Amino acid sequence: MTNGDMRYGRCGACGGAEVYRGEYVAQGGVRQRGAGPFGAKQTVFDAFVCAACGNTQLHVQLDAKMSSHIRNKLAWIPPQQGTG
């Protein structure tokens, strides 16, 4: 079971096995919601796209600098009980 994670080659939306990988480059970087213009470096994501239904997942290419940026600049969402 992939739990919807398309990195394992199966689409979580339609169950199809036509998942392709590419890259998506964000022009504005990763920022907090409502932050306005942001001059950070372009963030590169691994993009996984299902050719059967169009479902898409983006996963940031994480290194220590990006991890620090995420922890210091973005809003943390605590885990919720009883979902899923």
Tab-separated table of C-alpha atoms in Angstrom:
chain	number	residue	atom	x	y	z
A	1	MET	CA	0.000	0.000	0.000
A	2	THR	CA	1.412	3.393	-0.984
A	3	ASN	CA	-1.028	5.518	1.072
A	4	GLY	CA	-1.445	7.810	-1.937
A	5	ASP	CA	2.295	8.508	-2.282
A	6	MET	CA	2.835	8.586	-6.040
A	7	ARG	CA	6.616	8.184	-5.627
A	8	TYR	CA	5.927	4.438	-5.572
A	9	GLY	CA	4.368	4.419	-9.048
A	10	ARG	CA	0.664	4.187	-8.216
A	11	CYS	CA	-1.856	7.039	-8.308
A	12	GLY	CA	-3.660	7.608	-5.006
A	13	ALA	CA	-6.659	9.169	-6.788
A	14	CYS	CA	-7.519	6.629	-9.503
A	15	GLY	CA	-5.254	3.667	-8.638
A	16	GLY	CA	-3.606	3.829	-12.064
A	17	ALA	CA	-0.025	2.754	-12.703
A	18	GLU	CA	0.826	5.455	-15.287
A	19	VAL	CA	2.812	7.742	-12.992
A	20	TYR	CA	5.573	9.873	-14.495
A	21	ARG	CA	8.250	11.933	-12.751
A	22	GLY	CA	9.553	15.353	-13.724
A	23	GLU	CA	10.623	18.582	-12.056
A	24	TYR	CA	8.635	21.698	-11.239
A	25	VAL	CA	10.513	24.927	-10.549
A	26	ALA	CA	8.581	27.414	-8.413
A	27	GLN	CA	9.220	30.957	-9.591
A	28	GLY	CA	8.525	32.598	-6.226
A	29	GLY	CA	10.044	30.065	-3.860
A	30	VAL	CA	8.265	28.598	-0.830
A	31	ARG	CA	6.655	31.189	1.432
A	32	GLN	CA	4.103	31.546	4.175
A	33	ARG	CA	0.535	32.080	2.975
A	34	GLY	CA	-0.275	35.732	2.348
A	35	ALA	CA	3.374	36.795	2.595
A	36	GLY	CA	3.318	38.815	-0.638
A	37	PRO	CA	6.354	39.005	-2.961
A	38	PHE	CA	9.202	36.772	-1.905
A	39	GLY	CA	12.762	37.003	-3.200
A	40	ALA	CA	14.083	33.566	-2.210
A	41	LYS	CA	15.799	31.179	-4.566
A	42	GLN	CA	13.633	29.125	-6.868
A	43	THR	CA	12.435	25.984	-5.176
A	44	VAL	CA	12.709	22.747	-7.180
A	45	PHE	CA	10.108	20.039	-6.650
A	46	ASP	CA	9.953	16.458	-7.843
A	47	ALA	CA	6.639	16.340	-9.718
A	48	PHE	CA	4.690	13.086	-10.023
A	49	VAL	CA	1.848	13.111	-12.541
A	50	CYS	CA	-0.709	10.403	-13.343
A	51	ALA	CA	-1.207	10.197	-17.099
A	52	ALA	CA	-4.583	8.479	-16.600
A	53	CYS	CA	-6.340	11.118	-14.459
A	54	GLY	CA	-3.979	14.101	-14.157
A	55	ASN	CA	-3.541	13.845	-10.388
A	56	THR	CA	-0.257	15.541	-9.441
A	57	GLN	CA	1.971	15.506	-6.342
A	58	LEU	CA	4.883	17.813	-5.628
A	59	HIS	CA	7.687	16.893	-3.219
A	60	VAL	CA	10.328	19.508	-2.403
A	61	GLN	CA	13.927	18.467	-3.013
A	62	LEU	CA	14.928	18.769	0.626
A	63	ASP	CA	18.392	19.681	1.881
A	64	ALA	CA	19.489	21.163	5.239
A	65	LYS	CA	19.032	24.765	4.072
A	66	MET	CA	15.524	24.153	2.721
A	67	SER	CA	14.573	22.196	5.846
A	68	SER	CA	15.684	25.128	8.018
A	69	HIS	CA	13.755	27.581	5.825
A	70	ILE	CA	10.588	25.489	6.143
A	71	ARG	CA	10.877	25.253	9.941
A	72	ASN	CA	11.612	28.968	10.395
A	73	LYS	CA	9.339	30.592	7.811
A	74	LEU	CA	6.252	28.412	7.342
A	75	ALA	CA	3.304	27.660	9.613
A	76	TRP	CA	3.490	24.233	11.265
A	77	ILE	CA	0.329	22.110	11.136
A	78	PRO	CA	0.159	19.721	14.101
A	79	PRO	CA	-1.018	16.141	13.491
A	80	GLN	CA	-4.737	15.639	14.038
A	81	GLN	CA	-6.241	12.649	15.800
A	82	GLY	CA	-8.804	10.460	14.075
A	83	THR	CA	-8.296	11.630	10.484
A	84	GLY	CA	-7.655	9.388	7.555
